[in-house]
Tab-separated table of C-alpha atoms (C1' of nucleotides) in Angstrom:
chain	number	residue	atom	x	y	z
A	1	MET	CA	-16.016	-100.355	27.817
A	2	THR	CA	-13.975	-97.709	26.116
A	3	GLU	CA	-17.094	-95.750	25.487
A	4	LEU	CA	-17.994	-96.120	29.095
A	5	LYS	CA	-14.670	-94.757	30.171
A	6	GLU	CA	-15.095	-91.884	27.863
A	7	ASP	CA	-18.528	-91.238	29.259
A	8	GLN	CA	-17.207	-91.177	32.763
A	9	GLU	CA	-14.523	-88.817	31.659
A	10	ASP	CA	-17.160	-86.577	30.165
A	11	GLN	CA	-18.904	-86.609	33.407
A	12	ASN	CA	-15.827	-85.628	35.240
A	13	ARG	CA	-15.178	-82.839	32.803
A	14	GLN	CA	-18.581	-81.244	33.280
A	15	PRO	CA	-19.387	-81.671	36.925
A	16	GLN	CA	-20.999	-78.279	37.267
A	17	ARG	CA	-23.484	-78.795	34.546
A	18	ARG	CA	-25.182	-81.618	36.334
A	19	LEU	CA	-25.079	-80.405	39.872
A	20	CYS	CA	-28.129	-81.230	41.933
A	21	ASP	CA	-30.273	-78.129	42.370
A	22	PHE	CA	-31.269	-79.153	45.820
A	23	CYS	CA	-28.103	-80.260	47.572
A	24	SER	CA	-25.626	-78.725	45.126
A	25	GLU	CA	-23.314	-81.576	45.905
A	26	ASN	CA	-24.266	-84.674	44.000
A	27	THR	CA	-24.494	-85.220	40.347
A	28	ALA	CA	-28.075	-84.489	39.168
A	29	LEU	CA	-29.489	-87.499	37.278
A	30	LEU	CA	-33.173	-86.664	37.263
A	31	TYR	CA	-35.214	-83.807	36.127
A	32	CYS	CA	-38.538	-82.779	37.659
A	33	ARG	CA	-40.566	-80.585	35.268
A	34	ALA	CA	-43.040	-79.575	37.929
A	35	ASP	CA	-40.168	-78.217	40.043
A	36	CYS	CA	-38.036	-77.196	37.084
A	37	ALA	CA	-35.218	-78.780	39.009
A	38	LYS	CA	-32.269	-81.185	38.423
A	39	LEU	CA	-31.996	-83.620	41.245
A	40	CYS	CA	-29.858	-86.486	42.464
A	41	PHE	CA	-31.620	-89.616	43.513
A	42	SER	CA	-31.283	-88.857	47.150
A	43	CYS	CA	-32.722	-85.346	46.923
A	44	ASP	CA	-35.407	-86.577	44.537
A	45	ARG	CA	-36.643	-88.905	47.221
A	46	GLU	CA	-36.373	-86.273	49.895
A	47	VAL	CA	-38.218	-83.732	47.873
A	48	HIS	CA	-40.912	-85.950	46.454
A	49	SER	CA	-41.740	-87.918	49.472
A	50	THR	CA	-42.775	-84.983	51.562
A	51	ASN	CA	-46.421	-85.030	50.627
A	52	GLN	CA	-48.833	-86.736	48.289
A	53	LEU	CA	-48.941	-83.804	45.903
A	54	PHE	CA	-45.219	-83.959	45.302
A	55	THR	CA	-45.326	-87.666	44.689
A	56	LYS	CA	-47.329	-86.897	41.596
A	57	HIS	CA	-44.478	-85.046	39.981
A	58	THR	CA	-43.152	-86.965	37.022
A	59	ARG	CA	-39.397	-87.147	36.826
A	60	TRP	CA	-37.233	-87.939	33.876
A	61	LEU	CA	-33.639	-88.817	33.431
A	62	LEU	CA	-31.516	-85.893	32.591
A	63	CYS	CA	-30.546	-85.451	28.986
A	64	ASP	CA	-27.036	-86.767	28.340
A	65	SER	CA	-26.295	-84.057	25.928
A	66	CYS	CA	-27.507	-80.703	27.276
A	67	ASP	CA	-27.725	-81.765	30.900
A	68	SER	CA	-30.658	-79.436	31.416
A	69	SER	CA	-33.740	-81.067	29.957
A	70	PRO	CA	-35.681	-84.196	30.666
A	71	ALA	CA	-34.705	-87.070	28.443
A	72	SER	CA	-37.446	-88.462	26.327
A	73	ILE	CA	-35.472	-90.498	23.778
A	74	LEU	CA	-33.121	-93.315	24.251
A	75	CYS	CA	-30.537	-93.862	21.543
A	76	CYS	CA	-29.649	-97.525	21.854
A	77	THR	CA	-26.758	-97.028	19.407
A	78	ASP	CA	-25.120	-94.296	21.405
A	79	SER	CA	-26.326	-95.664	24.807
A	80	CYS	CA	-27.434	-92.176	25.552
A	81	VAL	CA	-30.643	-90.481	26.571
A	82	PHE	CA	-31.669	-87.287	24.842
A	83	CYS	CA	-34.259	-84.628	25.247
A	84	HIS	CA	-36.232	-83.826	22.116
A	85	ASN	CA	-34.001	-80.964	21.210
A	86	CYS	CA	-30.774	-82.866	21.464
A	87	ASP	CA	-32.270	-85.868	19.821
A	88	TRP	CA	-33.271	-83.701	16.939
A	89	GLU	CA	-29.840	-82.220	16.666
A	90	SER	CA	-28.021	-85.514	17.027
A	91	HIS	CA	-30.173	-87.606	14.742
A	92	ASN	CA	-31.640	-85.312	12.235
A	93	LEU	CA	-28.903	-82.832	11.258
A	94	SER	CA	-26.097	-85.149	11.165
A	95	LEU	CA	-24.550	-88.319	11.295
A	96	SER	CA	-26.825	-90.931	12.419
A	97	PRO	CA	-30.428	-90.874	11.367
A	98	ALA	CA	-30.333	-94.635	11.381
A	99	HIS	CA	-29.526	-94.945	15.021
A	100	GLU	CA	-31.857	-97.182	16.843
A	101	ARG	CA	-33.874	-95.051	19.183
A	102	ARG	CA	-37.003	-95.263	21.256
A	103	PRO	CA	-39.076	-93.081	23.500
A	104	LEU	CA	-38.659	-92.881	27.264
A	105	GLU	CA	-41.179	-92.022	29.897
A	106	GLY	CA	-40.750	-90.549	33.318
A	107	PHE	CA	-41.814	-91.992	36.581
A	108	ALA	CA	-43.853	-90.583	39.437
A	109	GLY	CA	-44.395	-91.516	43.021
A	110	CYS	CA	-41.751	-92.471	45.514
A	111	PRO	CA	-40.277	-95.666	44.201
A	112	SER	CA	-38.058	-97.814	46.302
A	113	VAL	CA	-34.570	-98.635	45.157
A	114	SER	CA	-35.727	-101.925	43.780
A	115	GLU	CA	-38.458	-100.202	41.845
A	116	LEU	CA	-35.987	-97.670	40.572
A	117	LEU	CA	-33.762	-100.456	39.403
A	118	SER	CA	-36.668	-101.864	37.557
A	119	ILE	CA	-37.673	-98.590	36.107
A	120	LEU	CA	-34.179	-97.950	34.872
A	121	GLY	CA	-33.868	-101.336	33.363
A	122	PHE	CA	-31.681	-102.901	36.061
A	123	GLU	CA	-34.236	-105.373	37.265
A	124	ASP	CA	-31.790	-108.114	36.480
A	125	LEU	CA	-29.304	-106.564	38.890
A	126	GLY	CA	-31.512	-106.435	41.931
A	127	LYS	CA	-31.020	-104.506	45.075
A	128	LYS	CA	-28.923	-107.037	46.705
A	129	ALA	CA	-26.420	-107.113	43.896
A	130	LEU	CA	-26.470	-103.325	43.955
A	131	LEU	CA	-25.579	-103.239	47.594
A	132	TYR	CA	-22.875	-105.770	47.317
A	133	GLY	CA	-21.813	-104.711	43.949
A	134	ASP	CA	-18.161	-105.023	44.937
A	135	SER	CA	-18.425	-108.675	45.299
A	136	VAL	CA	-19.665	-109.303	41.824
A	137	THR	CA	-16.996	-108.175	39.553
A	138	SER	CA	-17.275	-107.652	35.919
A	139	ASP	CA	-14.135	-109.604	35.263
A	140	GLY	CA	-14.472	-113.281	35.675
A	141	GLY	CA	-17.648	-115.084	36.186
A	142	GLY	CA	-19.660	-112.671	38.190
A	143	TYR	CA	-21.956	-109.944	37.000
A	144	GLY	CA	-20.287	-106.611	37.596
A	145	PHE	CA	-22.174	-103.432	37.063
A	146	SER	CA	-20.523	-102.877	33.816
A	147	ASP	CA	-21.911	-106.088	32.542
A	148	TRP	CA	-25.386	-104.710	33.229
A	149	LEU	CA	-24.595	-101.535	31.409
A	150	VAL	CA	-24.419	-103.052	28.048
A	151	TRP	CA	-27.599	-104.100	26.443
A	152	ASP	CA	-29.622	-103.889	23.394
A	153	THR	CA	-33.043	-102.424	23.617
A	154	PRO	CA	-35.670	-103.708	21.288
A	155	SER	CA	-37.237	-101.484	18.750
A	156	VAL	CA	-40.900	-101.244	19.474
A	157	VAL	CA	-43.831	-99.402	18.346
A	158	SER	CA	-47.378	-98.815	19.225
A	159	LEU	CA	-49.573	-96.456	17.350
A	160	ASP	CA	-50.862	-94.988	20.564
A	161	ASP	CA	-47.446	-94.310	21.748
A	162	LEU	CA	-46.555	-92.407	18.604
A	163	ILE	CA	-49.522	-90.186	19.310
A	164	ALA	CA	-48.161	-89.323	22.737
A	165	PRO	CA	-48.014	-85.652	23.121
A	166	ASN	CA	-44.750	-83.855	22.811
A	167	ASP	CA	-44.404	-82.057	25.986
A	168	SER	CA	-40.948	-80.949	25.531
A	169	GLY	CA	-40.035	-77.473	24.740
A	170	HIS	CA	-40.341	-77.348	21.037
A	171	ASN	CA	-42.401	-78.959	18.355
A	172	PHE	CA	-39.841	-81.378	17.084
A	173	GLN	CA	-41.060	-84.885	16.953
A	174	ALA	CA	-38.583	-87.622	17.197
A	175	ILE	CA	-37.767	-88.707	13.742
A	176	GLY	CA	-38.145	-92.262	12.671
A	177	LEU	CA	-38.996	-93.152	16.191
A	178	PRO	CA	-39.922	-96.728	16.784
A	179	PRO	CA	-42.885	-97.650	18.884
A	180	LEU	CA	-42.781	-97.631	22.611
A	181	PRO	CA	-41.741	-100.779	24.217
A	182	LYS	CA	-43.585	-102.092	27.265
A	183	ASN	CA	-40.998	-100.788	29.531
A	184	ARG	CA	-40.234	-97.356	28.181
A	185	ASN	CA	-37.836	-96.642	30.897
A	186	ALA	CA	-35.467	-99.418	30.437
A	187	ALA	CA	-32.449	-97.293	29.858
A	188	CYS	CA	-30.388	-94.807	31.704
A	189	GLY	CA	-27.959	-93.383	29.174
A	190	LYS	CA	-24.399	-92.398	29.778
A	191	HIS	CA	-24.489	-91.932	33.514
A	192	LYS	CA	-25.172	-95.534	34.413
A	193	GLU	CA	-22.337	-95.798	36.810
A	194	GLU	CA	-23.380	-92.617	38.667
A	195	ILE	CA	-26.975	-93.851	38.736
A	196	LEU	CA	-25.920	-97.165	40.219
A	197	SER	CA	-23.668	-95.386	42.665
A	198	GLN	CA	-26.453	-93.149	43.882
A	199	LEU	CA	-28.922	-95.977	44.048
A	200	ARG	CA	-26.387	-97.974	46.041
A	201	GLU	CA	-26.187	-95.166	48.544
A	202	LEU	CA	-29.956	-94.824	48.564
A	203	SER	CA	-30.255	-98.473	49.110
A	204	LYS	CA	-28.175	-98.396	52.190
A	205	LEU	CA	-30.548	-95.861	53.690
A	206	GLU	CA	-33.610	-97.984	52.999
A	207	PRO	CA	-34.741	-100.217	55.844
A	208	ASN	CA	-34.345	-103.940	55.297
A	209	SER	CA	-31.936	-103.046	52.603
A	210	SER	CA	-30.072	-106.256	52.508
A	211	ASP	CA	-33.153	-108.323	52.358
A	212	ASP	CA	-34.814	-107.574	49.179
A	213	GLN	CA	-36.322	-108.968	46.166
A	214	ASP	CA	-33.162	-109.401	44.555
A	215	ASP	CA	-33.336	-112.948	44.226
A	216	ILE	CA	-34.632	-111.713	40.994
A	217	VAL	CA	-33.425	-114.143	38.489
A	218	PRO	CA	-32.089	-112.543	35.350
A	219	PHE	CA	-34.851	-112.909	32.960
A	220	GLN	CA	-32.887	-114.193	30.135
A	221	PHE	CA	-32.196	-117.350	32.099
A	222	MET	CA	-35.862	-118.002	32.273
A	223	GLU	CA	-36.346	-117.156	28.702
A	224	PRO	CA	-33.651	-119.087	27.096
A	225	ALA	CA	-33.787	-119.664	23.461
A	226	GLN	CA	-36.417	-117.293	22.438
A	227	ASN	CA	-34.921	-114.009	23.324
A	228	ARG	CA	-31.403	-115.037	22.862
A	229	HIS	CA	-31.917	-115.717	19.291
A	230	LEU	CA	-33.341	-112.313	19.045
A	231	GLY	CA	-30.017	-111.021	20.040
A	232	PHE	CA	-30.646	-109.634	23.456
A	233	LYS	CA	-28.008	-109.529	26.034
A	234	GLY	CA	-29.920	-110.039	29.131
A	235	SER	CA	-30.966	-106.507	29.638
A	236	GLY	CA	-33.660	-107.435	32.087
A	237	PHE	CA	-37.171	-108.424	32.009
A	238	MET	CA	-38.666	-105.602	30.211
A	239	GLN	CA	-36.379	-105.538	27.367
A	240	ASN	CA	-36.675	-109.170	26.739
A	241	SER	CA	-40.221	-109.956	27.620
A	242	GLU	CA	-41.579	-107.219	25.625
A	243	HIS	CA	-40.589	-108.864	22.616
A	244	ALA	CA	-41.889	-112.091	23.570
A	245	VAL	CA	-45.519	-112.226	23.417
A	246	VAL	CA	-48.929	-111.315	23.018
A	247	PRO	CA	-51.737	-111.626	20.615
A	248	SER	CA	-53.020	-108.772	18.612
A	249	ALA	CA	-55.493	-106.921	20.694
A	250	GLU	CA	-56.295	-103.737	18.899
A	251	GLY	CA	-55.045	-104.222	15.545
A	252	SER	CA	-51.902	-102.300	16.084
A	253	ALA	CA	-49.892	-101.934	12.919
A	254	PHE	CA	-46.735	-102.287	14.813
A	255	ASN	CA	-45.669	-105.619	15.923
A	256	TRP	CA	-42.793	-107.007	17.683
A	257	CYS	CA	-40.787	-108.663	15.004
A	258	SER	CA	-40.407	-111.963	16.654
A	259	ASP	CA	-38.589	-114.343	14.442
A	260	THR	CA	-40.622	-117.052	15.877
A	261	GLY	CA	-43.788	-115.634	14.349
A	262	GLU	CA	-45.522	-115.625	17.594
A	263	PHE	CA	-48.172	-113.077	18.296
A	264	THR	CA	-46.364	-109.933	19.032
A	265	ASP	CA	-48.806	-107.060	19.185
A	266	GLN	CA	-47.152	-104.216	20.980
A	267	GLY	CA	-50.197	-102.618	22.344
A	268	PHE	CA	-51.277	-105.727	23.952
A	269	SER	CA	-47.895	-106.577	25.267
A	270	SER	CA	-47.802	-103.205	26.688
A	271	SER	CA	-50.931	-103.861	28.595
A	272	LEU	CA	-49.649	-107.081	29.878
A	273	ALA	CA	-46.500	-105.609	31.041
A	274	ASP	CA	-48.304	-102.669	32.551
A	275	CYS	CA	-50.639	-104.892	34.382
A	276	PHE	CA	-47.658	-106.767	35.422
A	277	ILE	CA	-46.018	-103.695	36.886
A	278	GLU	CA	-49.216	-102.793	38.684
A	279	THR	CA	-49.294	-106.269	40.131
A	280	LYS	CA	-45.827	-105.788	41.258
A	281	CYS	CA	-46.630	-102.529	42.946
A	282	LEU	CA	-49.534	-104.130	44.806
A	283	LEU	CA	-47.341	-106.639	46.355
A	284	PRO	CA	-46.307	-105.986	49.919
A	285	ASP	CA	-43.338	-103.778	49.947
A	286	ARG	CA	-40.691	-105.799	51.635
A	287	ASP	CA	-38.525	-102.797	51.823
A	288	SER	CA	-40.880	-101.325	54.236
A	289	ASP	CA	-41.287	-104.475	56.222
A	290	VAL	CA	-38.699	-103.456	58.721
A	291	GLY	CA	-39.771	-105.863	61.375
A	292	ASP	CA	-39.167	-109.014	59.390
A	293	ALA	CA	-35.603	-108.821	58.400
A	294	SER	CA	-34.524	-112.001	59.962
A	295	GLY	CA	-35.627	-114.647	57.545
A	296	GLY	CA	-33.447	-115.885	54.820
A	297	ALA	CA	-34.214	-115.265	51.259
A	298	ASN	CA	-35.429	-118.654	50.529
A	299	GLU	CA	-37.557	-118.847	53.570
A	300	GLU	CA	-39.132	-115.528	52.868
A	301	GLN	CA	-39.735	-116.575	49.315
A	302	SER	CA	-41.936	-119.374	50.492
A	303	HIS	CA	-44.140	-117.086	52.500
A	304	ASN	CA	-44.299	-114.089	50.393
A	305	PRO	CA	-43.940	-114.425	46.648
A	306	PRO	CA	-41.098	-112.246	45.707
A	307	ILE	CA	-41.404	-109.854	42.968
A	308	ALA	CA	-39.018	-111.959	41.013
A	309	GLU	CA	-41.692	-114.672	40.975
A	310	THR	CA	-44.142	-112.117	39.711
A	311	PHE	CA	-41.768	-111.267	36.968
A	312	GLN	CA	-41.400	-114.911	36.110
A	313	MET	CA	-45.079	-115.214	35.602
A	314	VAL	CA	-45.151	-113.026	32.627
A	315	PRO	CA	-42.887	-115.048	30.408
A	316	LYS	CA	-44.934	-118.094	31.336
A	317	ILE	CA	-48.072	-116.400	30.272
A	318	ALA	CA	-46.337	-115.071	27.344
A	319	HIS	CA	-45.330	-118.378	25.987
A	320	ARG	CA	-48.583	-120.034	25.979
A	321	GLU	CA	-51.507	-119.204	23.938
A	322	LEU	CA	-53.840	-116.886	25.858
A	323	ASN	CA	-57.343	-118.098	26.032
A	324	SER	CA	-60.143	-115.813	25.072
A	325	GLN	CA	-60.991	-114.918	28.666
A	326	GLU	CA	-57.537	-113.845	29.408
A	327	ARG	CA	-57.363	-111.962	26.239
A	328	VAL	CA	-60.590	-110.083	26.881
A	329	THR	CA	-59.410	-109.240	30.409
A	330	ALA	CA	-56.081	-107.982	29.229
A	331	VAL	CA	-57.564	-105.957	26.440
A	332	SER	CA	-60.011	-104.328	28.774
A	333	ARG	CA	-57.224	-103.472	31.217
A	334	TYR	CA	-55.242	-102.049	28.340
A	335	LYS	CA	-58.120	-99.885	27.247
A	336	GLU	CA	-58.760	-98.793	30.831
A	337	LYS	CA	-55.206	-97.830	31.292
A	338	LYS	CA	-55.105	-96.057	28.007
A	339	LYS	CA	-58.187	-94.185	29.018
A	340	THR	CA	-56.743	-92.814	32.151
A	341	ARG	CA	-53.339	-92.013	30.814
A	342	ARG	CA	-52.294	-88.473	31.558
A	343	TYR	CA	-49.430	-86.241	30.753
A	344	GLU	CA	-48.401	-83.288	32.714
A	345	LYS	CA	-48.678	-80.069	30.856
A	346	HIS	CA	-45.356	-78.374	30.324
A	347	ILE	CA	-45.219	-74.588	30.139
A	348	ARG	CA	-42.542	-73.559	27.827
A	349	TYR	CA	-42.891	-69.873	28.014
A	350	VAL	CA	-44.000	-68.661	31.466
A	351	SER	CA	-44.396	-65.132	30.178
A	352	ARG	CA	-46.972	-66.277	27.710
A	353	LYS	CA	-48.769	-68.139	30.516
A	354	VAL	CA	-48.863	-65.041	32.602
A	355	ARG	CA	-50.205	-63.052	29.763
A	356	ALA	CA	-52.806	-65.607	28.783
A	357	GLU	CA	-54.005	-65.738	32.363
A	358	SER	CA	-54.453	-61.982	32.466
A	359	ARG	CA	-56.116	-61.527	29.176
A	360	THR	CA	-59.738	-60.695	28.825
A	361	ARG	CA	-61.942	-63.469	27.572
A	362	ILE	CA	-65.374	-63.959	26.248
A	363	LYS	CA	-66.744	-67.369	27.054
A	364	GLY	CA	-63.273	-68.678	27.589
A	365	ARG	CA	-61.929	-67.332	24.271
A	366	PHE	CA	-59.429	-64.607	24.107
A	367	ALA	CA	-61.051	-61.320	23.346
A	368	LYS	CA	-59.659	-58.454	21.380
A	369	MET	CA	-57.933	-55.697	23.289
A	370	ASP	CA	-60.043	-52.635	23.799
A	371	MET	CA	-58.297	-50.112	21.596
A	372	HIS	CA	-59.366	-47.277	23.810
A	373	GLN	CA	-57.593	-48.602	26.878
B	1	DC	C1'	-20.082	-62.106	8.511
B	2	DG	C1'	-22.878	-59.581	11.621
B	3	DG	C1'	-26.758	-56.635	12.462
B	4	DT	C1'	-31.390	-55.131	11.313
B	5	DT	C1'	-36.025	-55.472	9.597
B	6	DC	C1'	-40.011	-57.800	8.404
B	7	DA	C1'	-43.124	-61.748	7.917
B	8	DT	C1'	-44.568	-65.981	9.704
B	9	DT	C1'	-45.255	-69.324	13.323
B	10	DT	C1'	-45.892	-70.700	17.980
B	11	DG	C1'	-47.825	-70.927	22.542
B	12	DT	C1'	-50.885	-69.686	26.099
B	13	DG	C1'	-55.751	-70.746	29.184
B	14	DG	C1'	-60.971	-70.874	30.052
B	15	DT	C1'	-65.086	-72.272	28.046
B	16	DC	C1'	-68.034	-74.849	25.034
B	17	DG	C1'	-69.442	-78.639	22.280
B	18	DT	C1'	-68.916	-83.354	21.110
B	19	DC	C1'	-67.906	-88.029	21.889
B	20	DC	C1'	-67.784	-92.053	24.557
B	21	DG	C1'	-68.381	-95.288	28.351
B	22	DC	C1'	-71.146	-96.543	31.987
B	23	DA	C1'	-75.244	-97.212	34.880
B	24	DC	C1'	-79.928	-97.432	35.158
B	25	DC	C1'	-84.644	-98.286	33.697
C	1	DA	C1'	-81.741	-105.641	24.100
C	2	DG	C1'	-82.523	-100.895	23.540
C	3	DG	C1'	-83.200	-96.071	25.198
C	4	DT	C1'	-81.878	-92.393	28.217
C	5	DG	C1'	-79.098	-89.675	31.287
C	6	DC	C1'	-74.805	-88.590	33.439
C	7	DG	C1'	-70.069	-87.528	33.813
C	8	DG	C1'	-65.379	-87.521	32.192
C	9	DA	C1'	-62.196	-86.669	28.451
C	10	DC	C1'	-60.717	-83.959	24.856
C	11	DG	C1'	-60.428	-80.912	20.790
C	12	DA	C1'	-61.589	-76.322	18.965
C	13	DC	C1'	-61.798	-71.618	19.476
C	14	DC	C1'	-60.085	-66.986	20.342
C	15	DA	C1'	-56.064	-62.678	20.318
C	16	DC	C1'	-51.667	-61.438	20.552
C	17	DA	C1'	-46.802	-61.272	22.440
C	18	DA	C1'	-42.914	-63.777	21.751
C	19	DA	C1'	-40.067	-66.655	19.110
C	20	DT	C1'	-38.336	-67.959	14.789
C	21	DG	C1'	-36.760	-67.664	10.100
C	22	DA	C1'	-35.805	-65.276	5.871
C	23	DA	C1'	-34.199	-61.336	3.401
C	24	DC	C1'	-31.607	-57.472	3.089
C	25	DC	C1'	-27.826	-54.135	3.916
DNA sequence: CGGTTCATTTGTGGTCGTCCGCACC
DNA sequence: AGGTGCGGACGACCACAAATGAACC
């Protein structure tokens, strides 16, 4: 909590560094490489919902250290997100090479508040709790925001993920980086309070905002003993479930170190969780279902399986032995997804790009300059 | 310690060739 | 089941300005 307070003070001390490039009012929390812009959640939605092209822009959280680059590393020890540069400086040069870190990924599209919560690792919180955050205090029995801000993220690794291109500005590769967990986004660094605050505001603007999938039951409750003995603090589905399961699908050398000795192949668990996310996205968006805001949560649940139920399915699958058919299906989905995975190219030096585009070529290759010209 | 010089490394894009998965016969 | 063709994905290639690092004054 003290750290949290310090973080907030830090934010207050440097308000200008994180000003939204679009509205110049709110604190910027996201970075869009395609636009080279720092954005608050509100402007991010405004900007990236205008047309289908913009929705393809991938956005990252803003680096907690330099406040100017997309964060690609989460330091669980510091509860901070870093860009490659700052991660390098923080964890290589000095102090804390042993810090527990893991990669982060951005998100694209135009996610709803609920989806953003999920992306940022707040799926436990839910939109409803977000909206009525005041009623659930951190002191006493309820779950205040601050309670959700403290978690441990598992160390994970997949060989594929380690091969992921470094699209940040330099060539530094994260050092001693553990494999990617299924949910690579489940973290939001030092600015959690600001993130939650902006999401809360955003949530109020969404139609049907009070009637959401936020009957999401904290995952740790559904997954009692297993994850708890792993030392998780109820950080949400992704953090927990990722550890849980999954048979080895592609011989990944990196496994979830489940003390239970269950199958814990990371690659496969990734696929499961990814498929799971896709399933979630395919569900009717109740946020957009403006016309049906009357039914109570329970009633609605009975008609339309809430996302929370979908989330619950995974641990159920996870804890039983997958039969061969399921395994084959999951593996093929994983391969398919891996096949189509794309990363936006990041231009570090625009001047070089301009020059390269204007250079003479022979069959696509750069040709020598004509000395006589 | 700061500035300068020099050597080395990096980054850039269009095309080609190779590999792989898939469909079809 | 095996062979063939097609299409998508992806790495290699090229020259050179810019960036970076080391050495020196």
